[in-house]
PDB file of C-alpha atoms in Angstrom:
ATOM      1  CA  MET F   1       7.702  -1.336 -15.142  1.00 90.00           C
ATOM      2  CA  LYS F   2      10.161  -2.368 -12.613  1.00 94.00           C
ATOM      3  CA  PHE F   3      10.435  -1.083  -8.953  1.00 97.00           C
ATOM      4  CA  LYS F   4      13.725  -0.630  -7.631  1.00 96.00           C
ATOM      5  CA  ILE F   5      14.034  -0.837  -3.854  1.00 96.00           C
ATOM      6  CA  PHE F   6      15.235   2.316  -1.892  1.00 97.00           C
ATOM      7  CA  GLN F   7      15.809   0.952   1.534  1.00 95.00           C
ATOM      8  CA  PHE F   8      16.258   3.108   4.791  1.00 93.00           C
ATOM      9  CA  GLU F   9      17.083   2.549   8.540  1.00 91.00           C
ATOM     10  CA  SER F  10      14.737   5.439   9.528  1.00 89.00           C
ATOM     11  CA  VAL F  11      12.851   8.102   7.643  1.00 91.00           C
ATOM     12  CA  THR F  12      10.381  10.802   8.685  1.00 88.00           C
ATOM     13  CA  SER F  13       7.627   9.006   6.678  1.00 90.00           C
ATOM     14  CA  THR F  14       8.186   6.995   3.406  1.00 94.00           C
ATOM     15  CA  ASN F  15       5.812   9.060   1.397  1.00 94.00           C
ATOM     16  CA  GLU F  16       7.760  12.043   2.043  1.00 94.00           C
ATOM     17  CA  MET F  17      10.925  10.143   1.261  1.00 95.00           C
ATOM     18  CA  ALA F  18       9.348   8.982  -2.203  1.00 97.00           C
ATOM     19  CA  MET F  19       8.566  12.689  -2.743  1.00 96.00           C
ATOM     20  CA  ASN F  20      11.983  13.903  -2.233  1.00 96.00           C
ATOM     21  CA  LEU F  21      13.288  11.059  -4.505  1.00 97.00           C
ATOM     22  CA  ILE F  22      10.967  12.209  -7.283  1.00 97.00           C
ATOM     23  CA  LYS F  23      11.911  15.982  -6.759  1.00 96.00           C
ATOM     24  CA  LYS F  24      15.684  15.882  -5.837  1.00 93.00           C
ATOM     25  CA  ASN F  25      16.802  12.759  -7.157  1.00 94.00           C
ATOM     26  CA  LYS F  26      14.791  12.653 -10.382  1.00 93.00           C
ATOM     27  CA  LYS F  27      13.643   8.933  -9.936  1.00 95.00           C
ATOM     28  CA  GLU F  28      10.868   7.997 -11.747  1.00 95.00           C
ATOM     29  CA  SER F  29       9.498   4.991 -10.203  1.00 97.00           C
ATOM     30  CA  GLY F  30      10.642   2.840  -6.987  1.00 97.00           C
ATOM     31  CA  CYS F  31       9.567   1.314  -3.582  1.00 98.00           C
ATOM     32  CA  VAL F  32      10.702   3.077  -0.458  1.00 97.00           C
ATOM     33  CA  TYR F  33      10.691   0.976   2.759  1.00 93.00           C
ATOM     34  CA  ALA F  34      12.096   1.720   6.090  1.00 91.00           C
ATOM     35  CA  LYS F  35      12.972  -0.100   9.383  1.00 88.00           C
ATOM     36  CA  LYS F  36      11.906   2.909  11.317  1.00 84.00           C
ATOM     37  CA  GLN F  37       9.053   5.982  10.688  1.00 82.00           C
ATOM     38  CA  THR F  38       9.262   8.787  13.047  1.00 81.00           C
ATOM     39  CA  LYS F  39       6.047  10.892  11.586  1.00 70.00           C
ATOM     40  CA  GLY F  40       4.115   8.222   9.706  1.00 61.00           C
ATOM     41  CA  LYS F  41       1.119   9.886   8.012  1.00 61.00           C
ATOM     42  CA  GLY F  42      -2.396   8.578   7.849  1.00 56.00           C
ATOM     43  CA  THR F  43      -5.384   9.902   5.649  1.00 54.00           C
ATOM     44  CA  ARG F  44      -6.821  13.498   6.950  1.00 53.00           C
ATOM     45  CA  GLY F  45      -3.745  14.353   8.760  1.00 55.00           C
ATOM     46  CA  LYS F  46      -3.814  11.538  11.049  1.00 61.00           C
ATOM     47  CA  GLU F  47      -0.623  10.065  12.492  1.00 58.00           C
ATOM     48  CA  TRP F  48       0.177   6.269  11.477  1.00 54.00           C
ATOM     49  CA  ILE F  49       1.750   4.686  14.417  1.00 56.00           C
ATOM     50  CA  SER F  50       4.962   2.961  13.325  1.00 61.00           C
ATOM     51  CA  GLU F  51       5.882   0.251  15.509  1.00 71.00           C
ATOM     52  CA  ILE F  52       9.227  -1.348  14.577  1.00 79.00           C
ATOM     53  CA  GLY F  53       8.905  -4.788  13.110  1.00 84.00           C
ATOM     54  CA  ASN F  54       6.022  -3.865  10.609  1.00 92.00           C
ATOM     55  CA  LEU F  55       6.007  -2.625   7.333  1.00 93.00           C
ATOM     56  CA  PHE F  56       6.309   1.037   6.379  1.00 92.00           C
ATOM     57  CA  SER F  57       6.467   1.451   2.538  1.00 95.00           C
ATOM     58  CA  THR F  58       5.699   3.567  -0.354  1.00 97.00           C
ATOM     59  CA  PHE F  59       5.295   2.936  -4.188  1.00 98.00           C
ATOM     60  CA  PHE F  60       5.830   5.613  -6.680  1.00 98.00           C
ATOM     61  CA  PHE F  61       5.592   6.026 -10.340  1.00 98.00           C
ATOM     62  CA  PRO F  62       4.415   8.780 -13.081  1.00 97.00           C
ATOM     63  CA  LEU F  63       0.578   8.776 -13.974  1.00 96.00           C
ATOM     64  CA  LYS F  64       1.085   8.161 -17.705  1.00 94.00           C
ATOM     65  CA  LYS F  65      -1.762   8.814 -20.143  1.00 92.00           C
ATOM     66  CA  ASN F  66      -2.356   4.962 -20.577  1.00 92.00           C
ATOM     67  CA  TYR F  67      -2.458   4.363 -16.764  1.00 96.00           C
ATOM     68  CA  PRO F  68      -5.555   4.287 -14.639  1.00 96.00           C
ATOM     69  CA  SER F  69      -6.248   7.650 -13.149  1.00 95.00           C
ATOM     70  CA  PHE F  70      -5.743   8.600  -9.448  1.00 94.00           C
ATOM     71  CA  SER F  71      -9.365   7.578  -8.558  1.00 94.00           C
ATOM     72  CA  GLU F  72      -9.126   4.291 -10.075  1.00 95.00           C
ATOM     73  CA  PHE F  73      -6.032   3.418  -8.228  1.00 96.00           C
ATOM     74  CA  SER F  74      -7.659   4.188  -5.132  1.00 94.00           C
ATOM     75  CA  LEU F  75      -9.913   0.822  -5.934  1.00 93.00           C
ATOM     76  CA  ILE F  76      -6.838  -1.050  -7.821  1.00 95.00           C
ATOM     77  CA  ASN F  77      -4.591  -0.550  -4.685  1.00 96.00           C
ATOM     78  CA  PRO F  78      -6.372  -2.448  -2.195  1.00 95.00           C
ATOM     79  CA  ILE F  79      -6.928  -5.494  -4.355  1.00 95.00           C
ATOM     80  CA  ILE F  80      -3.019  -5.591  -5.112  1.00 95.00           C
ATOM     81  CA  ILE F  81      -2.300  -5.266  -1.607  1.00 96.00           C
ATOM     82  CA  SER F  82      -4.622  -7.894  -0.393  1.00 94.00           C
ATOM     83  CA  ASN F  83      -3.089 -10.262  -2.869  1.00 94.00           C
ATOM     84  CA  ALA F  84       0.035  -9.773  -1.173  1.00 94.00           C
ATOM     85  CA  ILE F  85      -1.455 -10.096   2.475  1.00 93.00           C
ATOM     86  CA  ASN F  86      -3.447 -13.223   1.405  1.00 92.00           C
ATOM     87  CA  LYS F  87      -0.130 -15.241   0.826  1.00 91.00           C
ATOM     88  CA  PHE F  88      -0.050 -15.405   4.450  1.00 89.00           C
ATOM     89  CA  CYS F  89      -3.629 -15.404   5.429  1.00 85.00           C
ATOM     90  CA  LYS F  90      -5.238 -17.828   2.953  1.00 81.00           C
ATOM     91  CA  ASP F  91      -7.852 -19.030   5.513  1.00 78.00           C
ATOM     92  CA  LYS F  92      -8.864 -15.530   6.833  1.00 83.00           C
ATOM     93  CA  THR F  93     -11.385 -12.907   5.670  1.00 88.00           C
ATOM     94  CA  ILE F  94     -10.014  -9.970   4.108  1.00 92.00           C
ATOM     95  CA  SER F  95     -12.286  -6.968   3.461  1.00 93.00           C
ATOM     96  CA  PHE F  96     -11.738  -3.227   2.507  1.00 93.00           C
ATOM     97  CA  LYS F  97     -13.131  -0.443   4.592  1.00 90.00           C
ATOM     98  CA  TRP F  98     -13.555   2.669   2.363  1.00 85.00           C
ATOM     99  CA  PRO F  99     -11.323   4.850   1.491  1.00 82.00           C
ATOM    100  CA  ASN F 100      -8.157   3.382   2.812  1.00 87.00           C
ATOM    101  CA  ASP F 101      -8.193   0.462   5.141  1.00 92.00           C
ATOM    102  CA  ILE F 102      -7.552  -3.465   4.620  1.00 94.00           C
ATOM    103  CA  LEU F 103      -9.261  -5.547   7.504  1.00 94.00           C
ATOM    104  CA  LEU F 104      -8.398  -9.156   8.349  1.00 92.00           C
ATOM    105  CA  ASN F 105     -11.175 -10.610  10.293  1.00 90.00           C
ATOM    106  CA  LYS F 106     -12.839  -7.462  10.545  1.00 90.00           C
ATOM    107  CA  LYS F 107      -9.634  -5.862  12.225  1.00 91.00           C
ATOM    108  CA  LYS F 108      -7.507  -3.286  10.713  1.00 91.00           C
ATOM    109  CA  ILE F 109      -4.210  -4.831   9.331  1.00 93.00           C
ATOM    110  CA  CYS F 110      -3.125  -2.358   6.639  1.00 94.00           C
ATOM    111  CA  GLY F 111      -3.639   1.573   5.820  1.00 92.00           C
ATOM    112  CA  ILE F 112      -2.995   3.032   2.422  1.00 94.00           C
ATOM    113  CA  LEU F 113      -2.308   6.670   1.837  1.00 94.00           C
ATOM    114  CA  GLN F 114      -2.472   7.677  -1.966  1.00 95.00           C
ATOM    115  CA  GLU F 115      -1.423  11.248  -2.817  1.00 95.00           C
ATOM    116  CA  VAL F 116      -0.444  12.697  -5.973  1.00 96.00           C
ATOM    117  CA  ILE F 117       2.547  15.368  -6.697  1.00 96.00           C
ATOM    118  CA  THR F 118       3.395  17.350  -9.990  1.00 96.00           C
ATOM    119  CA  VAL F 119       6.776  17.693 -10.903  1.00 95.00           C
ATOM    120  CA  ASN F 120       7.866  19.535 -14.148  1.00 91.00           C
ATOM    121  CA  ARG F 121       4.227  19.433 -15.562  1.00 93.00           C
ATOM    122  CA  LYS F 122       4.457  15.394 -14.848  1.00 95.00           C
ATOM    123  CA  LYS F 123       2.118  13.914 -12.238  1.00 96.00           C
ATOM    124  CA  PHE F 124       3.366  11.014  -9.881  1.00 97.00           C
ATOM    125  CA  LEU F 125       1.240   8.670  -7.798  1.00 98.00           C
ATOM    126  CA  VAL F 126       2.746   8.153  -4.432  1.00 97.00           C
ATOM    127  CA  ILE F 127       1.165   5.238  -2.615  1.00 97.00           C
ATOM    128  CA  GLY F 128       2.171   4.740   1.110  1.00 95.00           C
ATOM    129  CA  ILE F 129       1.394   1.159   2.592  1.00 95.00           C
ATOM    130  CA  GLY F 130       1.279   0.295   6.180  1.00 93.00           C
ATOM    131  CA  ILE F 131       1.121  -3.040   7.198  1.00 94.00           C
ATOM    132  CA  ASN F 132       0.944  -4.627  10.595  1.00 93.00           C
ATOM    133  CA  ILE F 133       3.266  -7.684  10.882  1.00 93.00           C
ATOM    134  CA  GLN F 134       4.073  -8.292  14.531  1.00 91.00           C
ATOM    135  CA  SER F 135       2.445  -5.645  16.434  1.00 88.00           C
ATOM    136  CA  ASN F 136      -0.632  -3.174  16.272  1.00 85.00           C
ATOM    137  CA  PRO F 137      -1.869  -0.037  17.857  1.00 81.00           C
ATOM    138  CA  ILE F 138      -4.702   0.021  20.280  1.00 79.00           C
ATOM    139  CA  ILE F 139      -7.626   1.694  18.351  1.00 72.00           C
ATOM    140  CA  LYS F 140     -10.568   2.865  20.073  1.00 70.00           C
ATOM    141  CA  ASN F 141     -13.274   2.703  17.476  1.00 72.00           C
ATOM    142  CA  LYS F 142     -15.646   0.347  15.908  1.00 74.00           C
ATOM    143  CA  TYR F 143     -12.815  -1.600  13.964  1.00 79.00           C
ATOM    144  CA  LYS F 144     -10.076  -2.848  16.194  1.00 88.00           C
ATOM    145  CA  ALA F 145      -6.523  -3.421  14.669  1.00 90.00           C
ATOM    146  CA  THR F 146      -4.559  -6.551  14.467  1.00 92.00           C
ATOM    147  CA  ASN F 147      -1.288  -8.097  13.022  1.00 92.00           C
ATOM    148  CA  ILE F 148      -0.298 -10.984  10.665  1.00 93.00           C
ATOM    149  CA  PHE F 149       1.382 -12.797  13.638  1.00 92.00           C
ATOM    150  CA  LEU F 150      -1.547 -12.485  16.010  1.00 90.00           C
ATOM    151  CA  GLU F 151      -4.007 -13.860  13.295  1.00 91.00           C
ATOM    152  CA  THR F 152      -2.244 -16.425  11.667  1.00 91.00           C
ATOM    153  CA  ARG F 153       1.211 -17.235  14.228  1.00 89.00           C
ATOM    154  CA  LYS F 154       3.283 -16.721  10.845  1.00 86.00           C
ATOM    155  CA  SER F 155       5.743 -13.549  11.046  1.00 86.00           C
ATOM    156  CA  PRO F 156       6.881 -12.860   7.357  1.00 91.00           C
ATOM    157  CA  THR F 157       9.723 -10.530   7.090  1.00 92.00           C
ATOM    158  CA  THR F 158       9.393  -7.076   5.746  1.00 91.00           C
ATOM    159  CA  GLU F 159      11.472  -8.152   2.839  1.00 93.00           C
ATOM    160  CA  GLU F 160       9.054 -10.947   2.152  1.00 94.00           C
ATOM    161  CA  LEU F 161       6.072  -8.709   2.149  1.00 94.00           C
ATOM    162  CA  ILE F 162       7.989  -6.034   0.014  1.00 95.00           C
ATOM    163  CA  ASN F 163       8.959  -8.690  -2.612  1.00 96.00           C
ATOM    164  CA  LEU F 164       5.307  -9.921  -2.643  1.00 95.00           C
ATOM    165  CA  LEU F 165       4.015  -6.169  -2.973  1.00 97.00           C
ATOM    166  CA  ILE F 166       6.761  -5.472  -5.958  1.00 97.00           C
ATOM    167  CA  PHE F 167       5.529  -8.835  -7.803  1.00 97.00           C
ATOM    168  CA  GLU F 168       1.866  -7.748  -7.607  1.00 97.00           C
ATOM    169  CA  TYR F 169       2.501  -4.221  -8.864  1.00 97.00           C
ATOM    170  CA  GLU F 170       4.837  -5.398 -11.490  1.00 97.00           C
ATOM    171  CA  ASP F 171       2.308  -8.139 -12.557  1.00 97.00           C
ATOM    172  CA  PHE F 172      -0.258  -5.343 -12.873  1.00 97.00           C
ATOM    173  CA  PHE F 173       1.737  -3.068 -14.956  1.00 96.00           C
ATOM    174  CA  LYS F 174       2.796  -6.154 -17.043  1.00 96.00           C
ATOM    175  CA  ASN F 175      -0.864  -6.775 -17.736  1.00 95.00           C
ATOM    176  CA  LEU F 176      -2.148  -3.088 -18.331  1.00 94.00           C
ATOM    177  CA  GLU F 177      -3.409  -3.931 -21.666  1.00 93.00           C
ATOM    178  CA  SER F 178      -5.937  -6.288 -20.453  1.00 94.00           C
ATOM    179  CA  TYR F 179      -6.681  -3.699 -17.307  1.00 94.00           C
ATOM    180  CA  ASN F 180     -10.650  -3.539 -16.864  1.00 94.00           C
ATOM    181  CA  PHE F 181     -11.855  -1.044 -14.119  1.00 94.00           C
ATOM    182  CA  GLN F 182     -15.024  -2.679 -13.829  1.00 95.00           C
ATOM    183  CA  ASN F 183     -13.343  -5.874 -12.875  1.00 93.00           C
ATOM    184  CA  PHE F 184     -11.392  -4.086 -10.148  1.00 93.00           C
ATOM    185  CA  LYS F 185     -14.675  -2.173  -8.956  1.00 93.00           C
ATOM    186  CA  LYS F 186     -16.652  -5.331  -8.625  1.00 94.00           C
ATOM    187  CA  LYS F 187     -13.419  -6.974  -6.653  1.00 92.00           C
ATOM    188  CA  THR F 188     -13.572  -4.021  -4.263  1.00 92.00           C
ATOM    189  CA  GLU F 189     -17.342  -4.044  -3.821  1.00 92.00           C
ATOM    190  CA  LEU F 190     -17.437  -7.647  -2.856  1.00 92.00           C
ATOM    191  CA  MET F 191     -14.478  -7.019  -0.400  1.00 91.00           C
ATOM    192  CA  ALA F 192     -16.127  -3.779   1.072  1.00 91.00           C
ATOM    193  CA  ILE F 193     -17.633  -3.418   4.276  1.00 86.00           C
ATOM    194  CA  ASN F 194     -20.714  -1.941   4.641  1.00 70.00           C
ATOM    195  CA  GLU F 195     -20.890   0.241   7.693  1.00 61.00           C
TER     196      GLU F 195
END
C-alpha cells in the first residue's frame, strides 16, 4: 500500500480531515498532516494541545479481511511509530503506556488516537499521531511531557518525520504475509510501562 500525502496549513483535527477525505472525496488511503491544528483530539474526548512546529498527522486505510484487526493495530501502531522516533533518539529509552502514549525517557512524546468509521459498508481505520518535536505542553500528572529537541538537541522537520512514518507503514504492509501478531504483542509488552 502506498500512502499519498494530503498536506494542509490548518485543520480542526487531522483525524476529522481524514474522515472527510474518506466520506466526501472517496479516498481509500493516505496520510494527512497539517502545520496547525485548532481542535486536536486526544482519547476520551480530551484535547490534544497542538503547538506549531510539532507533528499532527493521520494515516487512514480500509480494514481489509486479510489485515490485522482494529484491536491488533492498537499494539502494532506504537511499534511502527517508535521505529520512526528512534531514528532521532537512538540512545534514549522509548516505552509505551497503554493505551495510546509513547514515552521517551519516561516522558510523553507522542499520543495516538485510533478510530474506525464505516462508509458504504466498508470499515476504515483512522490513526491520529501527534509527536512533540520542538515543544510540549505542561502536563500535571505522573508522566511529564517532552519533545525530541529537548531530549536530543536534534530538530527534525515535520516532513522528515512524515516520510519516516510513511516508510514504516508501507514497509509493514509490504511484509504483511510474514505478519505475526504475537511478535508485536511481545514487543509492546517489553516496551510497556507497568503503572
